[in-house]
Every structure is written in C-alpha cells, then in structure tokens.
Amino acid sequence: MTYAPLPREFYDRDSVVVAPELLNKVLRSGGRAGRIVEVEAYRGSVDPGAHSYRGCTPRNAVMFGPPGHLYVYFTYGMHWCANAVCGAVGEGLAVLLRALEPLAGEDEMTAARGPAARRSTDLCSGPAKMAQALGITGNLNGTDIISGADGVVIVDDGTPPPARPVQTTRVGLSAGAEHPWRWYVAGNPHVSRP
DNA sequence: ACCGGGATGTTCT
DNA sequence: GAACATCCCGGTG
C-alpha cells in the first residue's frame, strides 16, 4: 500500500485523459475518504458545457490556474460540487468528481448528509451529495490536492483504474450534452445513475 | 418503480 | 430575467 498523492504530472494532461484514470483513486477530506467511482471531463474553450467555455471569470478562475487544485462551485442555490483542475495554466480543464464508494469516516458522512441518507449508497452517489458528505464547500475552492495541505487530497492506494470503465454522455447538461465524457466503474452501486 | 415539481441564490445576459 | 455540471419529497401505478 503506497497511498501516494497523485503528482502534478498526473493532472497536467487533458481532462478527458485524466478522468478515466481517476477512477479507483481515493479522495480524502480530513478523516473522510472514498474511492472515486464516477467522473466527468470538462474541456474549456472547446466544450460548451464547461464553466470555462466563455473564458475566465471570478467564479471559474481556479479552472484556469495550475493543475492539481480543487475547483469548487455553488449551483442551484444550495449545492456545492468539486472538480480536479487539469491541463496547463490557461486551458480551463477539469474533472468533476461525481461519486465515491465510502471507505472511511462514514459516520461523519452520514451526519453531514442528514436524514435523506439512509443507506451507504445515498452518501456520495452524486456530485453535491459527495461534497456535502465530505464537508467540501467554497472555502476549499483553489486548494492544493497534491500536497493536501488544506485537508483534501487524492491518493493512489494501489488499485488500478478499471480496464473497461463505462463511458456515457454527461449528466444534467443542455449545451455539450452530446459529448461522451462521463466514466464510471461498471456495476458499482455508489454511482449516481446507471 | 417512475415521474413531476419545488427549493434556493449566484452568475451572467 | 433566465439559467443552472442537483437533490429531495410526494404523488401515482
């Protein structure tokens, strides 16, 4: 067991390459951790579904910064979602972390999620559920997930990515919905939707 | 099981 | 003023 943080070179590539390789890595936030089982790639100026499509704004500035940082955004008036920034500075690439299989801190996750989470598959089976379960909000936007200095890090525990991940179109988009840039671990019950 | 609507506030047109 | 990388609850079958 190595539990090595993913290095900068891992993130410094196109998000469409990084995304499927993030499957089966471990996201840790303080004492809570889970295996990444569902991701989506967002691709900047070529992707009308990406927040970064129309260029840098105060909201999406972190997406245009260095890879290996966390981009956290607020949506629908109540939900936070978290991405791993990829690619070179200025490209606006990121991978949305959509679902985890809980590995540690399940009691904290359950407390954070509230009464709606009755089963372990309710804890992190969606991007906003995952952020809520792990206590990730806007105050972690821009933090370094290579050093993990602010408590959030992605590590490799030695489990390889699935040889044959399921690839589909992304969830919840109007623009850019045709691109097949979502991947998940086949058969995993913690995925947001099959 | 599946579907429809409401919550709730930031961001950008 | 509209859209929004969502989720939850209550209806019906």
Short mmCIF file of C-alpha atoms (C1' of nucleotides) in Angstrom, two decimals:
data_model
loop_
_atom_site.label_atom_id
_atom_site.label_comp_id
_atom_site.label_asym_id
_atom_site.label_seq_id
_atom_site.Cartn_x
_atom_site.Cartn_y
_atom_site.Cartn_z
CA MET A 1 0.00 0.00 0.00
CA THR A 2 1.53 3.26 -1.09
CA TYR A 3 -1.15 5.91 -0.52
CA ALA A 4 0.96 8.22 -2.63
CA PRO A 5 -0.63 11.54 -3.61
CA LEU A 6 -1.05 11.88 -7.36
CA PRO A 7 1.77 14.07 -8.70
CA ARG A 8 1.35 17.24 -10.72
CA GLU A 9 2.22 15.39 -13.94
CA PHE A 10 -0.86 13.22 -13.45
CA TYR A 11 -3.14 16.27 -13.62
CA ASP A 12 -1.14 18.16 -16.25
CA ARG A 13 -2.91 16.47 -19.19
CA ASP A 14 -6.22 16.78 -21.00
CA SER A 15 -9.13 16.22 -18.61
CA VAL A 16 -10.56 13.63 -21.00
CA VAL A 17 -7.42 11.55 -20.41
CA VAL A 18 -7.21 12.20 -16.68
CA ALA A 19 -10.88 11.48 -15.94
CA PRO A 20 -10.97 7.70 -16.52
CA GLU A 21 -7.62 7.35 -14.76
CA LEU A 22 -9.10 8.96 -11.64
CA LEU A 23 -11.48 6.02 -11.29
CA ASN A 24 -10.48 3.88 -8.30
CA LYS A 25 -8.25 6.59 -6.84
CA VAL A 26 -9.08 7.70 -3.28
CA LEU A 27 -10.40 11.18 -2.41
CA ARG A 28 -9.75 12.15 1.20
CA SER A 29 -11.10 15.16 3.09
CA GLY A 30 -9.94 15.23 6.69
CA GLY A 31 -10.91 11.89 8.18
CA ARG A 32 -13.44 11.08 5.46
CA ALA A 33 -12.42 9.18 2.35
CA GLY A 34 -13.90 7.30 -0.56
CA ARG A 35 -12.96 5.57 -3.77
CA ILE A 36 -13.78 7.60 -6.89
CA VAL A 37 -16.29 5.63 -8.96
CA GLU A 38 -17.77 8.28 -11.31
CA VAL A 39 -16.25 11.29 -13.08
CA GLU A 40 -16.89 13.74 -15.93
CA ALA A 41 -14.40 15.71 -18.02
CA TYR A 42 -14.90 19.40 -18.82
CA ARG A 43 -12.77 20.84 -21.55
CA GLY A 44 -12.63 24.63 -21.63
CA SER A 45 -12.92 26.54 -24.89
CA VAL A 46 -13.96 23.51 -26.97
CA ASP A 47 -16.71 22.45 -24.54
CA PRO A 48 -19.94 24.46 -24.40
CA GLY A 49 -20.91 22.52 -21.29
CA ALA A 50 -17.92 23.76 -19.32
CA HIS A 51 -17.98 26.73 -16.96
CA SER A 52 -14.71 27.78 -18.61
CA TYR A 53 -16.17 27.81 -22.15
CA ARG A 54 -16.58 31.60 -22.31
CA GLY A 55 -13.30 32.46 -20.64
CA CYS A 56 -12.06 33.33 -17.20
CA THR A 57 -14.44 34.92 -14.68
CA PRO A 58 -14.19 35.35 -10.90
CA ARG A 59 -16.25 32.20 -10.42
CA ASN A 60 -14.22 29.86 -12.63
CA ALA A 61 -10.76 31.41 -12.21
CA VAL A 62 -9.42 28.35 -10.40
CA MET A 63 -10.13 26.24 -13.51
CA PHE A 64 -7.62 28.39 -15.42
CA GLY A 65 -4.95 28.07 -12.76
CA PRO A 66 -2.37 25.33 -12.19
CA PRO A 67 -3.43 21.65 -12.28
CA GLY A 68 -3.78 19.68 -9.09
CA HIS A 69 -6.06 22.16 -7.39
CA LEU A 70 -9.70 21.87 -6.33
CA TYR A 71 -12.35 23.86 -8.23
CA VAL A 72 -15.48 24.11 -6.07
CA TYR A 73 -18.62 25.82 -7.37
CA PHE A 74 -22.07 26.55 -5.98
CA THR A 75 -25.16 25.68 -8.00
CA TYR A 76 -28.95 25.54 -7.82
CA GLY A 77 -28.86 27.87 -4.85
CA MET A 78 -27.87 25.16 -2.39
CA HIS A 79 -25.33 22.65 -3.69
CA TRP A 80 -21.52 22.52 -3.88
CA CYS A 81 -19.63 20.43 -6.42
CA ALA A 82 -15.89 19.68 -6.63
CA ASN A 83 -13.51 19.26 -9.56
CA ALA A 84 -9.84 18.43 -10.02
CA VAL A 85 -8.20 21.06 -12.22
CA CYS A 86 -6.24 19.57 -15.13
CA GLY A 87 -4.07 20.63 -18.05
CA ALA A 88 -1.82 23.64 -18.40
CA VAL A 89 -2.43 27.06 -16.88
CA GLY A 90 -4.95 28.94 -19.01
CA GLU A 91 -6.66 25.91 -20.58
CA GLY A 92 -9.66 25.70 -18.24
CA LEU A 93 -9.79 21.90 -17.99
CA ALA A 94 -11.21 19.97 -15.03
CA VAL A 95 -12.69 16.67 -13.92
CA LEU A 96 -15.94 16.75 -11.95
CA LEU A 97 -15.85 14.21 -9.12
CA ARG A 98 -19.38 12.76 -9.14
CA ALA A 99 -19.49 9.74 -6.84
CA LEU A 100 -17.49 7.85 -4.24
CA GLU A 101 -17.64 4.50 -2.58
CA PRO A 102 -17.16 5.41 1.11
CA LEU A 103 -14.03 3.97 2.73
CA ALA A 104 -13.56 5.95 5.96
CA GLY A 105 -15.49 8.38 8.14
CA GLU A 106 -18.91 7.01 7.19
CA ASP A 107 -20.38 8.21 10.48
CA GLU A 108 -19.27 11.77 9.74
CA MET A 109 -20.64 11.47 6.21
CA THR A 110 -24.00 10.25 7.46
CA ALA A 111 -24.21 13.10 9.96
CA ALA A 112 -23.30 15.65 7.29
CA ARG A 113 -25.81 14.31 4.76
CA GLY A 114 -28.81 14.38 7.05
CA PRO A 115 -31.97 12.26 7.15
CA ALA A 116 -32.14 11.70 3.38
CA ALA A 117 -29.12 9.38 3.55
CA ARG A 118 -30.46 6.11 4.90
CA ARG A 119 -28.15 3.70 3.08
CA SER A 120 -24.43 3.87 2.35
CA THR A 121 -25.28 4.25 -1.34
CA ASP A 122 -27.04 7.53 -0.50
CA LEU A 123 -23.91 9.12 0.96
CA CYS A 124 -21.81 10.03 -2.08
CA SER A 125 -23.84 8.97 -5.15
CA GLY A 126 -23.86 12.35 -6.89
CA PRO A 127 -21.58 15.39 -7.04
CA ALA A 128 -23.47 17.51 -4.48
CA LYS A 129 -24.07 14.56 -2.17
CA MET A 130 -20.37 13.78 -2.30
CA ALA A 131 -19.35 17.34 -1.47
CA GLN A 132 -21.84 17.51 1.40
CA ALA A 133 -20.74 14.13 2.78
CA LEU A 134 -17.10 15.20 2.74
CA GLY A 135 -17.73 18.70 4.09
CA ILE A 136 -16.45 20.36 0.93
CA THR A 137 -17.71 23.94 0.38
CA GLY A 138 -16.49 27.10 -1.30
CA ASN A 139 -13.90 27.76 1.35
CA LEU A 140 -11.89 24.90 -0.18
CA ASN A 141 -12.01 26.38 -3.69
CA GLY A 142 -8.49 26.58 -5.09
CA THR A 143 -6.84 24.36 -2.51
CA ASP A 144 -3.90 22.14 -3.47
CA ILE A 145 -4.92 18.48 -3.75
CA ILE A 146 -1.35 17.30 -4.36
CA SER A 147 0.07 18.42 -1.03
CA GLY A 148 -3.27 18.07 0.73
CA ALA A 149 -2.22 20.97 2.95
CA ASP A 150 -5.83 22.07 3.45
CA GLY A 151 -7.12 18.58 4.17
CA VAL A 152 -8.25 17.49 0.68
CA VAL A 153 -6.06 15.17 -1.36
CA ILE A 154 -6.37 12.44 -3.99
CA VAL A 155 -4.14 9.43 -3.40
CA ASP A 156 -3.35 6.16 -5.14
CA ASP A 157 -3.79 3.16 -2.86
CA GLY A 158 -2.53 0.73 -5.47
CA THR A 159 -5.89 -0.10 -7.03
CA PRO A 160 -5.65 0.30 -10.81
CA PRO A 161 -8.38 2.04 -12.81
CA PRO A 162 -10.94 -0.35 -14.29
CA ALA A 163 -9.78 -1.91 -17.53
CA ARG A 164 -13.22 -1.33 -19.06
CA PRO A 165 -14.97 1.67 -17.48
CA VAL A 166 -18.46 2.51 -18.72
CA GLN A 167 -18.39 5.65 -20.89
CA THR A 168 -21.55 7.74 -21.43
CA THR A 169 -22.72 11.28 -22.05
CA ARG A 170 -22.62 13.71 -19.13
CA VAL A 171 -25.47 14.28 -16.69
CA GLY A 172 -27.60 17.40 -16.41
CA LEU A 173 -26.25 19.47 -19.30
CA SER A 174 -28.08 21.34 -22.02
CA ALA A 175 -25.11 22.55 -24.08
CA GLY A 176 -22.47 19.96 -24.85
CA ALA A 177 -24.70 17.07 -23.86
CA GLU A 178 -23.64 15.01 -26.87
CA HIS A 179 -20.02 14.51 -25.76
CA PRO A 180 -19.33 11.10 -24.13
CA TRP A 181 -17.13 12.46 -21.37
CA ARG A 182 -18.55 10.65 -18.35
CA TRP A 183 -16.99 7.48 -16.98
CA TYR A 184 -17.93 5.21 -14.11
CA VAL A 185 -16.98 1.87 -12.59
CA ALA A 186 -19.22 -0.80 -14.10
CA GLY A 187 -21.66 -2.32 -11.66
CA ASN A 188 -20.65 -0.13 -8.72
CA PRO A 189 -23.75 0.64 -6.57
CA HIS A 190 -22.42 4.06 -5.49
CA VAL A 191 -22.67 5.56 -8.98
CA SER A 192 -25.24 8.38 -9.27
CA ARG A 193 -27.17 6.65 -12.04
CA PRO A 194 -26.61 3.62 -14.31
"C1'" DA B 1 -40.63 1.84 -9.72
"C1'" DC B 2 -41.17 6.11 -12.01
"C1'" DC B 3 -42.26 10.84 -12.64
"C1'" DG B 4 -43.05 15.87 -11.64
"C1'" DG B 5 -42.34 19.93 -9.14
"C1'" DG B 6 -40.13 22.89 -5.71
"C1'" DA B 7 -36.22 24.60 -3.18
"C1'" DT B 8 -32.93 28.43 -3.27
"C1'" DG B 9 -29.30 32.05 -4.62
"C1'" DT B 10 -25.29 33.04 -7.62
"C1'" DT B 11 -23.85 34.18 -12.17
"C1'" DC B 12 -24.13 36.07 -16.44
"C1'" DT B 13 -27.14 38.20 -20.36
"C1'" DG C 1 -34.65 37.83 -16.03
"C1'" DA C 2 -33.04 33.21 -17.15
"C1'" DA C 3 -30.20 29.52 -16.50
"C1'" DC C 4 -28.08 26.49 -13.55
"C1'" DA C 5 -22.32 20.29 -14.12
"C1'" DT C 6 -28.71 18.99 -8.21
"C1'" DC C 7 -31.38 16.77 -4.83
"C1'" DC C 8 -35.49 15.58 -2.18
"C1'" DC C 9 -40.18 14.65 -1.45
"C1'" DG C 10 -44.72 13.36 -2.50
"C1'" DG C 11 -47.72 11.72 -5.94
"C1'" DT C 12 -49.23 7.62 -8.71
"C1'" DG C 13 -49.08 2.72 -10.61
#
